[in-house]
């Protein structure tokens, strides 16, 4: 048998083997399809930028929802287990502080909510991830019900340096400034802070009417209209502590739109009507003595003449 013939037989054998292998591979099953479902978990960190100072901490609010197509409870807040993990720092269960570590398991309440405290003594960008494994069992195809939020732990450069991150929702919301942006007066304009496609409105308590502010300041609440969800970071000086007494002493008759400073404020009397805005459910929420005005949010207060 000639060399050329032997070569042709060898090549034919290789080609046949390759086709046979490809045919077998074609018949093998593919790995299962996996779907990521970030929409079933909401996470908000407050604040999202913290300064290293012994132990710095941030509150992380987690809300879990059942899938829309799940019978009876579709789309409702889920009472379920949530596995939370972080790459640096420590997580602490707000309900049970002995439950702590880089990975912890918490359980949502009847409103689908759980609160975790992040604490750290080291700098860096932190990714906190929450996963709801029990919800995954109800879904097809195989799904991962998971979402994450990013935190920044930064070195304290000087006492007046402070950071704040806004999670601006699409649509209308009410905010206030815990931080006065660094720089000249131009840097404190709504366009410089949030972008020129975002509407910012200020309430004039004297005339009981809306106006567009040139400069944003501490102690004032603002109506904001954003075309899309947006994350806005501000660095500058602390807005300063504003007490409930400070707020009430400056009220005008009628409606006033106010904001706390760089610390939360407790309502200490029942003389006024206080209303906040729930931007998730798009509804008004009445507040009473003992309730807290949270920094970063705007609130309506009504004073009788």
mmCIF file of N, CA and C in Angstrom, residues 119-204:
data_model
loop_
_atom_site.group_PDB
_atom_site.id
_atom_site.type_symbol
_atom_site.label_atom_id
_atom_site.label_comp_id
_atom_site.label_asym_id
_atom_site.label_seq_id
_atom_site.Cartn_x
_atom_site.Cartn_y
_atom_site.Cartn_z
ATOM 1 N N UNK A 119 -20.313 47.626 59.812
ATOM 2 C CA UNK A 119 -19.320 48.329 60.623
ATOM 3 C C UNK A 119 -17.926 48.002 60.103
ATOM 4 N N UNK A 120 -17.050 49.012 60.116
ATOM 5 C CA UNK A 120 -15.706 48.794 59.584
ATOM 6 C C UNK A 120 -14.710 49.746 60.215
ATOM 7 N N UNK A 121 -13.469 49.277 60.337
ATOM 8 C CA UNK A 121 -12.364 50.138 60.759
ATOM 9 C C UNK A 121 -11.351 50.289 59.636
ATOM 10 N N UNK A 122 -11.633 49.699 58.488
ATOM 11 C CA UNK A 122 -10.706 49.767 57.364
ATOM 12 C C UNK A 122 -11.344 50.477 56.183
ATOM 13 N N UNK A 123 -10.494 51.105 55.366
ATOM 14 C CA UNK A 123 -10.968 51.840 54.201
ATOM 15 C C UNK A 123 -11.228 50.898 53.032
ATOM 16 N N UNK A 124 -12.000 51.384 52.081
ATOM 17 C CA UNK A 124 -12.187 50.638 50.850
ATOM 18 C C UNK A 124 -13.603 50.733 50.331
ATOM 19 N N UNK A 125 -13.800 50.202 49.136
ATOM 20 C CA UNK A 125 -15.130 50.092 48.550
ATOM 21 C C UNK A 125 -15.721 48.758 48.970
ATOM 22 N N UNK A 126 -16.905 48.799 49.532
ATOM 23 C CA UNK A 126 -17.522 47.620 50.126
ATOM 24 C C UNK A 126 -18.724 47.198 49.287
ATOM 25 N N UNK A 127 -18.834 45.912 49.025
ATOM 26 C CA UNK A 127 -19.992 45.382 48.324
ATOM 27 C C UNK A 127 -20.750 44.474 49.285
ATOM 28 N N UNK A 128 -21.954 44.883 49.659
ATOM 29 C CA UNK A 128 -22.799 44.082 50.543
ATOM 30 C C UNK A 128 -23.881 43.422 49.688
ATOM 31 N N UNK A 129 -23.964 42.099 49.772
ATOM 32 C CA UNK A 129 -24.874 41.325 48.923
ATOM 33 C C UNK A 129 -25.921 40.621 49.771
ATOM 34 N N UNK A 130 -27.162 40.660 49.314
ATOM 35 C CA UNK A 130 -28.262 39.957 49.987
ATOM 36 C C UNK A 130 -28.880 38.958 49.012
ATOM 37 N N UNK A 131 -29.127 37.745 49.516
ATOM 38 C CA UNK A 131 -29.728 36.701 48.677
ATOM 39 C C UNK A 131 -30.860 36.036 49.455
ATOM 40 N N UNK A 132 -31.970 35.769 48.759
ATOM 41 C CA UNK A 132 -33.147 35.150 49.377
ATOM 42 C C UNK A 132 -33.337 33.748 48.799
ATOM 43 N N UNK A 133 -32.670 32.729 49.358
ATOM 44 C CA UNK A 133 -32.691 31.393 48.750
ATOM 45 C C UNK A 133 -34.059 30.725 48.759
ATOM 46 N N UNK A 134 -34.888 30.995 49.770
ATOM 47 C CA UNK A 134 -36.192 30.329 49.826
ATOM 48 C C UNK A 134 -37.121 30.807 48.718
ATOM 49 N N UNK A 135 -36.960 32.064 48.287
ATOM 50 C CA UNK A 135 -37.759 32.570 47.168
ATOM 51 C C UNK A 135 -37.349 31.875 45.875
ATOM 52 N N UNK A 136 -36.087 31.524 45.763
ATOM 53 C CA UNK A 136 -35.589 30.893 44.535
ATOM 54 C C UNK A 136 -36.286 29.570 44.254
ATOM 55 N N UNK A 137 -36.692 28.851 45.317
ATOM 56 C CA UNK A 137 -37.327 27.547 45.128
ATOM 57 C C UNK A 137 -38.649 27.644 44.386
ATOM 58 N N UNK A 138 -39.265 28.818 44.400
ATOM 59 C CA UNK A 138 -40.581 28.982 43.774
ATOM 60 C C UNK A 138 -40.491 29.328 42.291
ATOM 61 N N UNK A 139 -39.291 29.539 41.773
ATOM 62 C CA UNK A 139 -39.133 30.091 40.435
ATOM 63 C C UNK A 139 -38.607 29.073 39.435
ATOM 64 N N UNK A 140 -39.047 29.237 38.213
ATOM 65 C CA UNK A 140 -38.521 28.489 37.071
ATOM 66 C C UNK A 140 -38.288 29.468 35.935
ATOM 67 N N UNK A 141 -37.184 29.360 35.152
ATOM 68 C CA UNK A 141 -36.097 28.404 35.368
ATOM 69 C C UNK A 141 -35.339 28.701 36.658
ATOM 70 N N UNK A 142 -34.238 27.975 36.860
ATOM 71 C CA UNK A 142 -33.426 28.191 38.053
ATOM 72 C C UNK A 142 -33.080 29.666 38.163
ATOM 73 N N UNK A 143 -33.317 30.243 39.345
ATOM 74 C CA UNK A 143 -33.129 31.684 39.521
ATOM 75 C C UNK A 143 -32.255 31.973 40.730
ATOM 76 N N UNK A 144 -31.554 33.079 40.647
ATOM 77 C CA UNK A 144 -30.793 33.596 41.779
ATOM 78 C C UNK A 144 -31.447 34.916 42.184
ATOM 79 N N UNK A 145 -32.078 34.930 43.353
ATOM 80 C CA UNK A 145 -32.733 36.136 43.863
ATOM 81 C C UNK A 145 -31.710 36.870 44.729
ATOM 82 N N UNK A 146 -31.073 37.853 44.146
ATOM 83 C CA UNK A 146 -29.923 38.487 44.794
ATOM 84 C C UNK A 146 -29.779 39.927 44.333
ATOM 85 N N UNK A 147 -29.327 40.779 45.236
ATOM 86 C CA UNK A 147 -29.016 42.157 44.892
ATOM 87 C C UNK A 147 -27.892 42.626 45.802
ATOM 88 N N UNK A 148 -27.314 43.769 45.478
ATOM 89 C CA UNK A 148 -26.195 44.260 46.283
ATOM 90 C C UNK A 148 -26.219 45.780 46.333
ATOM 91 N N UNK A 149 -25.531 46.322 47.303
ATOM 92 C CA UNK A 149 -25.350 47.762 47.417
ATOM 93 C C UNK A 149 -23.891 48.042 47.720
ATOM 94 N N UNK A 150 -23.426 49.190 47.245
ATOM 95 C CA UNK A 150 -22.015 49.535 47.410
ATOM 96 C C UNK A 150 -21.854 50.626 48.459
ATOM 97 N N UNK A 151 -20.876 50.428 49.335
ATOM 98 C CA UNK A 151 -20.537 51.411 50.360
ATOM 99 C C UNK A 151 -19.111 51.878 50.144
ATOM 100 N N UNK A 152 -18.827 53.072 50.618
ATOM 101 C CA UNK A 152 -17.451 53.572 50.578
ATOM 102 C C UNK A 152 -17.036 53.964 51.990
ATOM 103 N N UNK A 153 -15.924 53.384 52.423
ATOM 104 C CA UNK A 153 -15.345 53.745 53.713
ATOM 105 C C UNK A 153 -14.084 54.534 53.413
ATOM 106 N N UNK A 154 -14.073 55.803 53.823
ATOM 107 C CA UNK A 154 -12.989 56.700 53.425
ATOM 108 C C UNK A 154 -12.247 57.231 54.641
ATOM 109 N N UNK A 155 -10.979 57.492 54.441
ATOM 110 C CA UNK A 155 -10.150 58.063 55.497
ATOM 111 C C UNK A 155 -10.620 59.484 55.813
ATOM 112 N N UNK A 156 -10.643 59.811 57.100
ATOM 113 C CA UNK A 156 -10.996 61.171 57.501
ATOM 114 C C UNK A 156 -9.834 62.100 57.174
ATOM 115 N N UNK A 157 -10.060 63.011 56.237
ATOM 116 C CA UNK A 157 -9.012 63.948 55.834
ATOM 117 C C UNK A 157 -8.951 65.103 56.811
ATOM 118 N N UNK A 158 -10.097 65.661 57.141
ATOM 119 C CA UNK A 158 -10.195 66.712 58.147
ATOM 120 C C UNK A 158 -11.601 66.677 58.711
ATOM 121 N N UNK A 159 -11.797 67.286 59.836
ATOM 122 C CA UNK A 159 -13.058 67.170 60.559
ATOM 123 C C UNK A 159 -14.239 67.678 59.747
ATOM 124 N N UNK A 160 -13.991 68.659 58.874
ATOM 125 C CA UNK A 160 -15.099 69.246 58.122
ATOM 126 C C UNK A 160 -15.442 68.453 56.863
ATOM 127 N N UNK A 161 -14.647 67.443 56.536
ATOM 128 C CA UNK A 161 -14.916 66.661 55.335
ATOM 129 C C UNK A 161 -15.988 65.619 55.632
ATOM 130 N N UNK A 162 -16.987 65.580 54.782
ATOM 131 C CA UNK A 162 -18.116 64.699 55.036
ATOM 132 C C UNK A 162 -18.670 64.231 53.699
ATOM 133 N N UNK A 163 -19.279 63.065 53.689
ATOM 134 C CA UNK A 163 -19.818 62.535 52.444
ATOM 135 C C UNK A 163 -21.250 62.059 52.605
ATOM 136 N N UNK A 164 -21.981 62.110 51.508
ATOM 137 C CA UNK A 164 -23.368 61.624 51.509
ATOM 138 C C UNK A 164 -23.705 61.117 50.120
ATOM 139 N N UNK A 165 -24.439 60.011 50.063
ATOM 140 C CA UNK A 165 -24.893 59.474 48.772
ATOM 141 C C UNK A 165 -26.415 59.479 48.725
ATOM 142 N N UNK A 166 -26.952 60.122 47.692
ATOM 143 C CA UNK A 166 -28.390 60.111 47.441
ATOM 144 C C UNK A 166 -28.726 58.994 46.456
ATOM 145 N N UNK A 167 -29.743 58.193 46.793
ATOM 146 C CA UNK A 167 -30.363 57.284 45.829
ATOM 147 C C UNK A 167 -31.645 57.978 45.368
ATOM 148 N N UNK A 168 -31.551 58.723 44.284
ATOM 149 C CA UNK A 168 -32.699 59.486 43.791
ATOM 150 C C UNK A 168 -33.587 58.568 42.963
ATOM 151 N N UNK A 169 -34.846 58.453 43.363
ATOM 152 C CA UNK A 169 -35.769 57.588 42.635
ATOM 153 C C UNK A 169 -36.321 58.309 41.409
ATOM 154 N N UNK A 170 -36.764 57.533 40.449
ATOM 155 C CA UNK A 170 -37.438 58.103 39.292
ATOM 156 C C UNK A 170 -38.780 58.675 39.732
ATOM 157 N N UNK A 171 -39.090 59.885 39.287
ATOM 158 C CA UNK A 171 -40.336 60.530 39.681
ATOM 159 C C UNK A 171 -40.103 61.575 40.751
ATOM 160 N N UNK A 172 -41.092 61.767 41.619
ATOM 161 C CA UNK A 172 -41.019 62.812 42.643
ATOM 162 C C UNK A 172 -40.562 62.258 43.987
ATOM 163 N N UNK A 173 -39.800 63.064 44.713
ATOM 164 C CA UNK A 173 -39.380 62.716 46.066
ATOM 165 C C UNK A 173 -39.067 64.007 46.818
ATOM 166 N N UNK A 174 -38.916 63.898 48.119
ATOM 167 C CA UNK A 174 -38.593 65.053 48.959
ATOM 168 C C UNK A 174 -37.274 64.799 49.675
ATOM 169 N N UNK A 175 -36.346 65.752 49.561
ATOM 170 C CA UNK A 175 -35.008 65.565 50.098
ATOM 171 C C UNK A 175 -34.570 66.788 50.904
ATOM 172 N N UNK A 176 -33.447 66.634 51.599
ATOM 173 C CA UNK A 176 -32.748 67.755 52.230
ATOM 174 C C UNK A 176 -31.260 67.438 52.185
ATOM 175 N N UNK A 177 -30.424 68.416 52.489
ATOM 176 C CA UNK A 177 -28.974 68.250 52.372
ATOM 177 C C UNK A 177 -28.326 68.051 53.742
ATOM 178 N N UNK A 178 -27.783 66.852 54.019
ATOM 179 C CA UNK A 178 -26.980 66.664 55.232
ATOM 180 C C UNK A 178 -25.572 67.233 55.049
ATOM 181 N N UNK A 179 -25.218 67.532 53.790
ATOM 182 C CA UNK A 179 -23.888 68.020 53.437
ATOM 183 C C UNK A 179 -24.033 69.278 52.592
ATOM 184 N N UNK A 180 -23.206 70.271 52.882
ATOM 185 C CA UNK A 180 -23.135 71.459 52.035
ATOM 186 C C UNK A 180 -21.962 71.258 51.085
ATOM 187 N N UNK A 181 -22.206 71.164 49.769
ATOM 188 C CA UNK A 181 -21.128 70.853 48.827
ATOM 189 C C UNK A 181 -19.959 71.825 48.932
ATOM 190 N N UNK A 182 -18.754 71.284 48.795
ATOM 191 C CA UNK A 182 -17.551 72.114 48.827
ATOM 192 C C UNK A 182 -17.483 72.977 47.571
ATOM 193 N N UNK A 183 -16.751 74.084 47.647
ATOM 194 C CA UNK A 183 -16.565 74.944 46.485
ATOM 195 C C UNK A 183 -17.313 76.255 46.620
ATOM 196 N N UNK A 184 -17.376 76.982 45.502
ATOM 197 C CA UNK A 184 -18.033 78.291 45.520
ATOM 198 C C UNK A 184 -19.545 78.143 45.401
ATOM 199 N N UNK A 185 -20.224 79.266 45.282
ATOM 200 C CA UNK A 185 -21.689 79.255 45.284
ATOM 201 C C UNK A 185 -22.260 78.479 44.095
ATOM 202 N N UNK A 186 -21.523 78.446 42.985
ATOM 203 C CA UNK A 186 -21.993 77.716 41.798
ATOM 204 C C UNK A 186 -22.123 76.227 42.082
ATOM 205 N N UNK A 187 -21.222 75.686 42.900
ATOM 206 C CA UNK A 187 -21.239 74.252 43.199
ATOM 207 C C UNK A 187 -22.427 73.864 44.068
ATOM 208 N N UNK A 188 -23.125 74.846 44.623
ATOM 209 C CA UNK A 188 -24.272 74.582 45.490
ATOM 210 C C UNK A 188 -25.602 74.720 44.757
ATOM 211 N N UNK A 189 -25.554 74.928 43.453
ATOM 212 C CA UNK A 189 -26.784 75.041 42.668
ATOM 213 C C UNK A 189 -27.366 73.651 42.423
ATOM 214 N N UNK A 190 -28.686 73.544 42.220
ATOM 215 C CA UNK A 190 -29.291 72.242 41.933
ATOM 216 C C UNK A 190 -28.681 71.555 40.714
ATOM 217 N N UNK A 191 -28.398 72.327 39.649
ATOM 218 C CA UNK A 191 -27.821 71.732 38.441
ATOM 219 C C UNK A 191 -26.454 71.126 38.723
ATOM 220 N N UNK A 192 -25.637 71.818 39.532
ATOM 221 C CA UNK A 192 -24.295 71.323 39.838
ATOM 222 C C UNK A 192 -24.353 70.064 40.689
ATOM 223 N N UNK A 193 -25.346 69.970 41.554
ATOM 224 C CA UNK A 193 -25.438 68.828 42.470
ATOM 225 C C UNK A 193 -26.081 67.619 41.800
ATOM 226 N N UNK A 194 -27.220 67.821 41.125
ATOM 227 C CA UNK A 194 -28.006 66.697 40.625
ATOM 228 C C UNK A 194 -28.026 66.557 39.105
ATOM 229 N N UNK A 195 -27.625 67.601 38.370
ATOM 230 C CA UNK A 195 -27.699 67.554 36.914
ATOM 231 C C UNK A 195 -28.811 68.444 36.401
ATOM 232 N N UNK A 196 -28.622 68.982 35.193
ATOM 233 C CA UNK A 196 -29.598 69.954 34.682
ATOM 234 C C UNK A 196 -30.892 69.326 34.182
ATOM 235 N N UNK A 197 -30.975 67.984 34.166
ATOM 236 C CA UNK A 197 -32.226 67.341 33.767
ATOM 237 C C UNK A 197 -33.103 67.003 34.968
ATOM 238 N N UNK A 198 -32.669 67.393 36.161
ATOM 239 C CA UNK A 198 -33.430 67.143 37.388
ATOM 240 C C UNK A 198 -34.062 68.451 37.860
ATOM 241 N N UNK A 199 -35.367 68.429 38.112
ATOM 242 C CA UNK A 199 -36.064 69.611 38.630
ATOM 243 C C UNK A 199 -35.969 69.640 40.155
ATOM 244 N N UNK A 200 -35.586 70.778 40.697
ATOM 245 C CA UNK A 200 -35.571 70.978 42.147
ATOM 246 C C UNK A 200 -36.432 72.198 42.470
ATOM 247 N N UNK A 201 -37.386 72.015 43.401
ATOM 248 C CA UNK A 201 -38.305 73.090 43.773
ATOM 249 C C UNK A 201 -38.229 73.349 45.272
ATOM 250 N N UNK A 202 -38.339 74.641 45.624
ATOM 251 C CA UNK A 202 -38.311 75.076 47.021
ATOM 252 C C UNK A 202 -39.656 75.719 47.364
ATOM 253 N N UNK A 203 -40.150 75.461 48.586
ATOM 254 C CA UNK A 203 -41.432 76.002 49.015
ATOM 255 C C UNK A 203 -41.215 77.302 49.780
ATOM 256 N N UNK A 204 -41.902 78.358 49.342
ATOM 257 C CA UNK A 204 -41.842 79.641 50.031
ATOM 258 C C UNK A 204 -42.965 79.668 51.066
#
